[in-house]
Amino acid sequence: MGRLDNKIALITGAATGIGRATAQRFIDEGATVLLTDINIKGGEAAASSLGAAAHFTVQDVRHEADWRTVMTEIESRFGRLDILVNNAGILSIGDRQTIEDTDLGHWRAIQAVNVEGVFLGCQAAVRMMKGQGHGGAIVNLSSVAALIGTAYLIAYGASKAAVRQLTKSVAIHCASKGYGIRCNSVHPDPVRTDMGDELMAMYGGDVKKGWERVPDRVPLKQVSEPVDIANSILFLASDEARHITGAELVVDGGMTAI
């Protein structure tokens, strides 16, 4: 028996990286998964490679209309939603992000995807899940950047801190209403993904050398892989975590414990 047997899950930003790895783990454990992304080619390829339990639809998480369309598709195709993973996010739209060189347009672009996208996702999921009678699980992707100062990633760090707080507020709201909907956040350190490569390039310019230096800052002396984060998301989405809500699961090899 799979840990997510007969569950219906929606994963945003699922064409690559953590989102795709999470879709794979969910399907391994018995779920049916709708992957969404603005990357149509990558999303279709991911769904095709994952088999009959995977489906893809294009979605820009910044747009409320896209959320309505996706939820309507879920309702008509599957009849319910059990799990939402708000994974879609961006790191930057430029090569610098300090308080002195981040303009308002850059700031707003990061918040639109990383904060407003998660807000819209939580809102849409709560509205659908609350009337189903069996609750549900929401997992929001935050970051260790929500827990520490990020002088060179000021917009990104602030956006992930907002996700952390939003998660707790959604969790308490749903608990107080008796909806049976749990909401938790996951906080990875740099993960070996396209976004991780972007981060390495921003810090040092040489992606390969950047990754080689990461273990020096991680007590476990290893680089985080997408499956490491996917496994944590799987736990929070499963019934094994039925008594966990409003929590932040830090998956960073001990980085923030130093």
mmCIF file of C-alpha atoms in Angstrom:
data_model
loop_
_atom_site.group_PDB
_atom_site.id
_atom_site.type_symbol
_atom_site.label_atom_id
_atom_site.label_comp_id
_atom_site.label_asym_id
_atom_site.label_seq_id
_atom_site.Cartn_x
_atom_site.Cartn_y
_atom_site.Cartn_z
ATOM 1 C CA MET A 1 0.000 0.000 0.000
ATOM 2 C CA GLY A 2 1.339 3.417 -1.008
ATOM 3 C CA ARG A 3 1.545 6.337 1.372
ATOM 4 C CA LEU A 4 -0.606 8.466 -0.975
ATOM 5 C CA ASP A 5 -2.902 5.826 -2.434
ATOM 6 C CA ASN A 6 -5.912 7.370 -4.213
ATOM 7 C CA LYS A 7 -4.817 10.931 -3.384
ATOM 8 C CA ILE A 8 -5.195 13.733 -5.935
ATOM 9 C CA ALA A 9 -2.309 16.210 -5.866
ATOM 10 C CA LEU A 10 -1.509 19.502 -7.575
ATOM 11 C CA ILE A 11 2.151 20.535 -7.802
ATOM 12 C CA THR A 12 3.090 23.927 -9.244
ATOM 13 C CA GLY A 13 6.416 24.597 -10.924
ATOM 14 C CA ALA A 14 6.652 20.874 -11.610
ATOM 15 C CA ALA A 15 8.412 20.795 -14.977
ATOM 16 C CA THR A 16 11.850 20.445 -13.409
ATOM 17 C CA GLY A 17 13.775 20.328 -10.146
ATOM 18 C CA ILE A 18 12.031 19.881 -6.810
ATOM 19 C CA GLY A 19 8.565 19.965 -8.369
ATOM 20 C CA ARG A 20 9.293 17.167 -10.797
ATOM 21 C CA ALA A 21 11.052 15.090 -8.126
ATOM 22 C CA THR A 22 8.042 15.537 -5.852
ATOM 23 C CA ALA A 23 5.674 14.450 -8.603
ATOM 24 C CA GLN A 24 7.761 11.314 -9.059
ATOM 25 C CA ARG A 25 7.706 10.484 -5.338
ATOM 26 C CA PHE A 26 3.960 11.135 -5.092
ATOM 27 C CA ILE A 27 3.257 8.828 -8.023
ATOM 28 C CA ASP A 28 5.588 6.200 -6.550
ATOM 29 C CA GLU A 29 3.362 6.274 -3.462
ATOM 30 C CA GLY A 30 0.063 5.936 -5.293
ATOM 31 C CA ALA A 31 -1.071 9.508 -6.030
ATOM 32 C CA THR A 32 -2.497 10.974 -9.194
ATOM 33 C CA VAL A 33 -0.696 14.244 -9.906
ATOM 34 C CA LEU A 34 -1.512 17.349 -11.915
ATOM 35 C CA LEU A 35 1.736 19.122 -12.744
ATOM 36 C CA THR A 36 1.569 22.803 -13.673
ATOM 37 C CA ASP A 37 4.205 25.209 -14.962
ATOM 38 C CA ILE A 38 4.743 28.068 -17.404
ATOM 39 C CA ASN A 39 7.348 25.828 -19.071
ATOM 40 C CA ILE A 40 5.020 23.987 -21.446
ATOM 41 C CA LYS A 41 7.642 21.871 -23.185
ATOM 42 C CA GLY A 42 9.260 20.822 -19.912
ATOM 43 C CA GLY A 43 5.942 20.190 -18.201
ATOM 44 C CA GLU A 44 4.612 18.013 -21.007
ATOM 45 C CA ALA A 45 7.873 16.060 -21.104
ATOM 46 C CA ALA A 46 7.805 15.548 -17.329
ATOM 47 C CA ALA A 47 4.203 14.317 -17.335
ATOM 48 C CA SER A 48 4.884 11.994 -20.267
ATOM 49 C CA SER A 49 7.905 10.464 -18.535
ATOM 50 C CA LEU A 50 5.989 9.928 -15.282
ATOM 51 C CA GLY A 51 3.263 7.785 -16.838
ATOM 52 C CA ALA A 52 -0.511 7.588 -16.739
ATOM 53 C CA ALA A 53 -0.834 8.981 -13.201
ATOM 54 C CA ALA A 54 0.712 12.289 -14.283
ATOM 55 C CA HIS A 55 -1.115 15.089 -16.088
ATOM 56 C CA PHE A 56 0.101 18.530 -17.161
ATOM 57 C CA THR A 57 -1.561 21.877 -17.658
ATOM 58 C CA VAL A 58 0.020 25.266 -18.185
ATOM 59 C CA GLN A 59 -0.318 27.734 -15.306
ATOM 60 C CA ASP A 60 1.152 31.089 -14.323
ATOM 61 C CA VAL A 61 0.745 31.159 -10.537
ATOM 62 C CA ARG A 62 0.710 34.974 -10.523
ATOM 63 C CA HIS A 63 -2.682 35.070 -12.200
ATOM 64 C CA GLU A 64 -5.902 34.464 -10.281
ATOM 65 C CA ALA A 65 -7.642 33.450 -13.512
ATOM 66 C CA ASP A 66 -5.122 30.639 -14.003
ATOM 67 C CA TRP A 67 -5.857 29.337 -10.518
ATOM 68 C CA ARG A 68 -9.586 29.324 -11.285
ATOM 69 C CA THR A 69 -8.942 27.426 -14.516
ATOM 70 C CA VAL A 70 -6.746 24.830 -12.819
ATOM 71 C CA MET A 71 -9.216 24.268 -9.988
ATOM 72 C CA THR A 72 -12.058 23.878 -12.478
ATOM 73 C CA GLU A 73 -9.998 21.287 -14.348
ATOM 74 C CA ILE A 74 -9.292 19.388 -11.121
ATOM 75 C CA GLU A 75 -12.966 19.437 -10.189
ATOM 76 C CA SER A 76 -14.107 18.172 -13.584
ATOM 77 C CA ARG A 77 -11.324 15.615 -14.111
ATOM 78 C CA PHE A 78 -10.801 14.229 -10.594
ATOM 79 C CA GLY A 79 -13.709 15.492 -8.493
ATOM 80 C CA ARG A 80 -11.556 16.629 -5.581
ATOM 81 C CA LEU A 81 -8.143 17.893 -4.425
ATOM 82 C CA ASP A 82 -6.298 16.248 -1.530
ATOM 83 C CA ILE A 83 -2.849 17.850 -1.718
ATOM 84 C CA LEU A 84 -1.442 21.146 -2.964
ATOM 85 C CA VAL A 85 2.298 21.741 -3.218
ATOM 86 C CA ASN A 86 3.065 25.418 -3.822
ATOM 87 C CA ASN A 87 6.480 24.875 -5.365
ATOM 88 C CA ALA A 88 6.670 27.454 -8.173
ATOM 89 C CA GLY A 89 9.174 30.190 -7.434
ATOM 90 C CA ILE A 90 11.954 32.329 -8.852
ATOM 91 C CA LEU A 91 15.270 33.484 -7.427
ATOM 92 C CA SER A 92 15.960 36.701 -9.286
ATOM 93 C CA ILE A 93 15.437 38.627 -12.507
ATOM 94 C CA GLY A 94 18.920 40.162 -12.422
ATOM 95 C CA ASP A 95 22.441 39.445 -11.273
ATOM 96 C CA ARG A 96 22.371 41.572 -8.115
ATOM 97 C CA GLN A 97 19.872 41.834 -5.252
ATOM 98 C CA THR A 98 21.104 43.967 -2.362
ATOM 99 C CA ILE A 99 19.180 46.781 -0.673
ATOM 100 C CA GLU A 100 21.145 49.278 -2.782
ATOM 101 C CA ASP A 101 20.754 47.781 -6.239
ATOM 102 C CA THR A 102 17.312 46.112 -6.162
ATOM 103 C CA ASP A 103 14.794 48.370 -7.876
ATOM 104 C CA LEU A 104 11.067 48.261 -7.171
ATOM 105 C CA GLY A 105 10.318 46.364 -10.375
ATOM 106 C CA HIS A 106 12.718 43.585 -9.403
ATOM 107 C CA TRP A 107 11.291 43.458 -5.887
ATOM 108 C CA ARG A 108 7.722 43.230 -7.144
ATOM 109 C CA ALA A 109 8.545 40.538 -9.712
ATOM 110 C CA ILE A 110 9.931 38.268 -6.984
ATOM 111 C CA GLN A 111 7.011 38.886 -4.640
ATOM 112 C CA ALA A 112 4.456 38.299 -7.405
ATOM 113 C CA VAL A 113 5.602 34.733 -7.994
ATOM 114 C CA ASN A 114 6.937 33.695 -4.598
ATOM 115 C CA VAL A 115 4.354 35.342 -2.339
ATOM 116 C CA GLU A 116 1.246 36.191 -4.339
ATOM 117 C CA GLY A 117 1.420 32.866 -6.176
ATOM 118 C CA VAL A 118 1.487 30.984 -2.879
ATOM 119 C CA PHE A 119 -1.288 33.166 -1.427
ATOM 120 C CA LEU A 120 -3.518 32.491 -4.444
ATOM 121 C CA GLY A 121 -2.737 28.781 -4.271
ATOM 122 C CA CYS A 122 -3.566 28.499 -0.583
ATOM 123 C CA GLN A 123 -6.765 30.475 -1.072
ATOM 124 C CA ALA A 124 -7.915 28.343 -4.012
ATOM 125 C CA ALA A 125 -7.060 25.078 -2.261
ATOM 126 C CA VAL A 126 -8.792 26.005 0.986
ATOM 127 C CA ARG A 127 -11.932 26.986 -0.895
ATOM 128 C CA MET A 128 -12.008 23.623 -2.661
ATOM 129 C CA MET A 129 -10.846 21.377 0.170
ATOM 130 C CA LYS A 130 -13.038 22.759 2.932
ATOM 131 C CA GLY A 131 -16.223 21.439 1.393
ATOM 132 C CA GLN A 132 -14.945 17.961 0.627
ATOM 133 C CA GLY A 133 -15.451 16.584 4.119
ATOM 134 C CA HIS A 134 -12.034 14.940 4.455
ATOM 135 C CA GLY A 135 -9.663 17.904 4.706
ATOM 136 C CA GLY A 136 -6.391 18.059 2.845
ATOM 137 C CA ALA A 137 -2.744 19.035 2.987
ATOM 138 C CA ILE A 138 -0.958 22.123 1.695
ATOM 139 C CA VAL A 139 2.840 22.224 1.542
ATOM 140 C CA ASN A 140 4.520 25.531 0.730
ATOM 141 C CA LEU A 141 8.116 25.735 -0.467
ATOM 142 C CA SER A 142 10.009 28.327 1.525
ATOM 143 C CA SER A 143 13.788 28.363 2.074
ATOM 144 C CA VAL A 144 16.523 28.685 4.668
ATOM 145 C CA ALA A 145 16.535 32.265 3.346
ATOM 146 C CA ALA A 146 13.391 32.786 5.435
ATOM 147 C CA LEU A 147 15.342 32.038 8.602
ATOM 148 C CA ILE A 148 18.568 34.009 8.124
ATOM 149 C CA GLY A 149 19.712 37.335 6.713
ATOM 150 C CA THR A 150 20.166 37.360 2.937
ATOM 151 C CA ALA A 151 22.074 40.528 2.168
ATOM 152 C CA TYR A 152 22.706 39.517 -1.450
ATOM 153 C CA LEU A 153 19.214 38.113 -2.039
ATOM 154 C CA ILE A 154 17.064 40.672 -0.252
ATOM 155 C CA ALA A 155 13.895 40.296 -2.351
ATOM 156 C CA TYR A 156 14.095 36.518 -2.440
ATOM 157 C CA GLY A 157 14.756 36.212 1.302
ATOM 158 C CA ALA A 158 11.866 38.530 2.136
ATOM 159 C CA SER A 159 9.541 36.572 -0.149
ATOM 160 C CA LYS A 160 10.388 33.261 1.498
ATOM 161 C CA ALA A 161 9.937 34.761 4.965
ATOM 162 C CA ALA A 162 6.472 35.859 3.860
ATOM 163 C CA VAL A 163 5.717 32.272 2.776
ATOM 164 C CA ARG A 164 6.774 31.044 6.214
ATOM 165 C CA GLN A 165 4.391 33.428 7.976
ATOM 166 C CA LEU A 166 1.556 32.889 5.505
ATOM 167 C CA THR A 167 1.815 29.138 6.061
ATOM 168 C CA LYS A 168 1.315 29.487 9.798
ATOM 169 C CA SER A 169 -1.626 31.843 9.355
ATOM 170 C CA VAL A 170 -3.354 29.512 6.893
ATOM 171 C CA ALA A 171 -2.742 26.577 9.249
ATOM 172 C CA ILE A 172 -4.311 28.312 12.241
ATOM 173 C CA HIS A 173 -7.253 29.598 10.216
ATOM 174 C CA CYS A 174 -8.081 26.143 8.870
ATOM 175 C CA ALA A 175 -7.667 24.520 12.291
ATOM 176 C CA SER A 176 -9.909 27.094 13.970
ATOM 177 C CA LYS A 177 -12.591 26.531 11.348
ATOM 178 C CA GLY A 178 -12.422 22.760 11.692
ATOM 179 C CA TYR A 179 -11.672 22.249 8.013
ATOM 180 C CA GLY A 180 -9.185 19.443 8.572
ATOM 181 C CA ILE A 181 -6.725 21.147 6.223
ATOM 182 C CA ARG A 182 -3.095 21.103 7.297
ATOM 183 C CA CYS A 183 -0.589 23.666 6.017
ATOM 184 C CA ASN A 184 3.187 23.390 6.476
ATOM 185 C CA SER A 185 6.333 24.818 4.921
ATOM 186 C CA VAL A 186 9.612 23.233 3.802
ATOM 187 C CA HIS A 187 12.888 25.154 4.022
ATOM 188 C CA PRO A 188 15.703 23.783 1.846
ATOM 189 C CA ASP A 189 19.288 24.943 1.612
ATOM 190 C CA PRO A 190 20.692 25.333 -1.948
ATOM 191 C CA VAL A 191 19.478 22.371 -3.995
ATOM 192 C CA ARG A 192 21.162 21.018 -7.114
ATOM 193 C CA THR A 193 18.580 22.333 -9.603
ATOM 194 C CA ASP A 194 18.459 24.995 -12.326
ATOM 195 C CA MET A 195 17.681 27.572 -9.634
ATOM 196 C CA GLY A 196 20.578 26.261 -7.578
ATOM 197 C CA ASP A 197 22.869 26.744 -10.576
ATOM 198 C CA GLU A 198 21.539 30.298 -10.894
ATOM 199 C CA LEU A 199 22.396 30.927 -7.251
ATOM 200 C CA MET A 200 25.924 29.586 -7.669
ATOM 201 C CA ALA A 201 26.419 31.828 -10.696
ATOM 202 C CA MET A 202 25.201 34.893 -8.786
ATOM 203 C CA TYR A 203 27.574 34.273 -5.887
ATOM 204 C CA GLY A 204 30.747 33.359 -7.710
ATOM 205 C CA GLY A 205 30.229 33.266 -11.445
ATOM 206 C CA ASP A 206 31.487 29.680 -11.757
ATOM 207 C CA VAL A 207 28.655 27.212 -11.181
ATOM 208 C CA LYS A 208 30.841 24.135 -10.793
ATOM 209 C CA LYS A 209 33.164 25.776 -8.278
ATOM 210 C CA GLY A 210 30.172 27.201 -6.450
ATOM 211 C CA TRP A 211 28.726 23.756 -5.839
ATOM 212 C CA GLU A 212 32.132 22.470 -4.761
ATOM 213 C CA ARG A 213 32.186 25.099 -1.984
ATOM 214 C CA VAL A 214 28.695 24.340 -0.641
ATOM 215 C CA PRO A 215 29.735 21.374 1.578
ATOM 216 C CA ASP A 216 32.082 23.703 3.463
ATOM 217 C CA ARG A 217 28.979 25.519 4.770
ATOM 218 C CA VAL A 218 26.905 22.386 5.465
ATOM 219 C CA PRO A 219 27.649 20.297 8.588
ATOM 220 C CA LEU A 220 26.612 17.075 6.811
ATOM 221 C CA LYS A 221 29.147 17.932 4.071
ATOM 222 C CA GLN A 222 26.858 17.133 1.150
ATOM 223 C CA VAL A 223 24.825 18.994 -1.437
ATOM 224 C CA SER A 224 21.043 18.736 -1.265
ATOM 225 C CA GLU A 225 19.386 16.938 -4.185
ATOM 226 C CA PRO A 226 15.771 17.411 -5.359
ATOM 227 C CA VAL A 227 14.750 14.012 -3.980
ATOM 228 C CA ASP A 228 15.852 15.073 -0.480
ATOM 229 C CA ILE A 229 13.293 17.858 -0.537
ATOM 230 C CA ALA A 230 10.689 15.720 -2.296
ATOM 231 C CA ASN A 231 10.875 13.121 0.465
ATOM 232 C CA SER A 232 10.193 15.799 3.075
ATOM 233 C CA ILE A 233 7.238 17.132 1.108
ATOM 234 C CA LEU A 234 5.913 13.582 0.763
ATOM 235 C CA PHE A 235 5.950 13.132 4.534
ATOM 236 C CA LEU A 236 4.071 16.380 5.197
ATOM 237 C CA ALA A 237 1.522 15.574 2.494
ATOM 238 C CA SER A 238 0.875 12.073 3.808
ATOM 239 C CA ASP A 239 -1.404 10.954 6.625
ATOM 240 C CA GLU A 240 1.747 10.202 8.628
ATOM 241 C CA ALA A 241 1.837 13.937 9.350
ATOM 242 C CA ARG A 242 -1.811 14.144 10.407
ATOM 243 C CA HIS A 243 -0.928 15.955 13.663
ATOM 244 C CA ILE A 244 1.452 18.457 12.051
ATOM 245 C CA THR A 245 0.271 21.873 10.908
ATOM 246 C CA GLY A 246 1.805 25.342 10.932
ATOM 247 C CA ALA A 247 5.242 23.724 11.111
ATOM 248 C CA GLU A 248 8.439 24.528 9.234
ATOM 249 C CA LEU A 249 10.534 21.552 8.176
ATOM 250 C CA VAL A 250 14.143 22.650 7.633
ATOM 251 C CA VAL A 251 16.052 20.431 5.202
ATOM 252 C CA ASP A 252 19.514 21.974 5.105
ATOM 253 C CA GLY A 253 22.088 19.468 6.276
ATOM 254 C CA GLY A 254 22.448 21.446 9.499
ATOM 255 C CA MET A 255 23.332 24.763 7.819
ATOM 256 C CA THR A 256 21.074 26.918 9.995
ATOM 257 C CA ALA A 257 22.026 25.070 13.187
ATOM 258 C CA ILE A 258 25.505 26.550 13.194
#
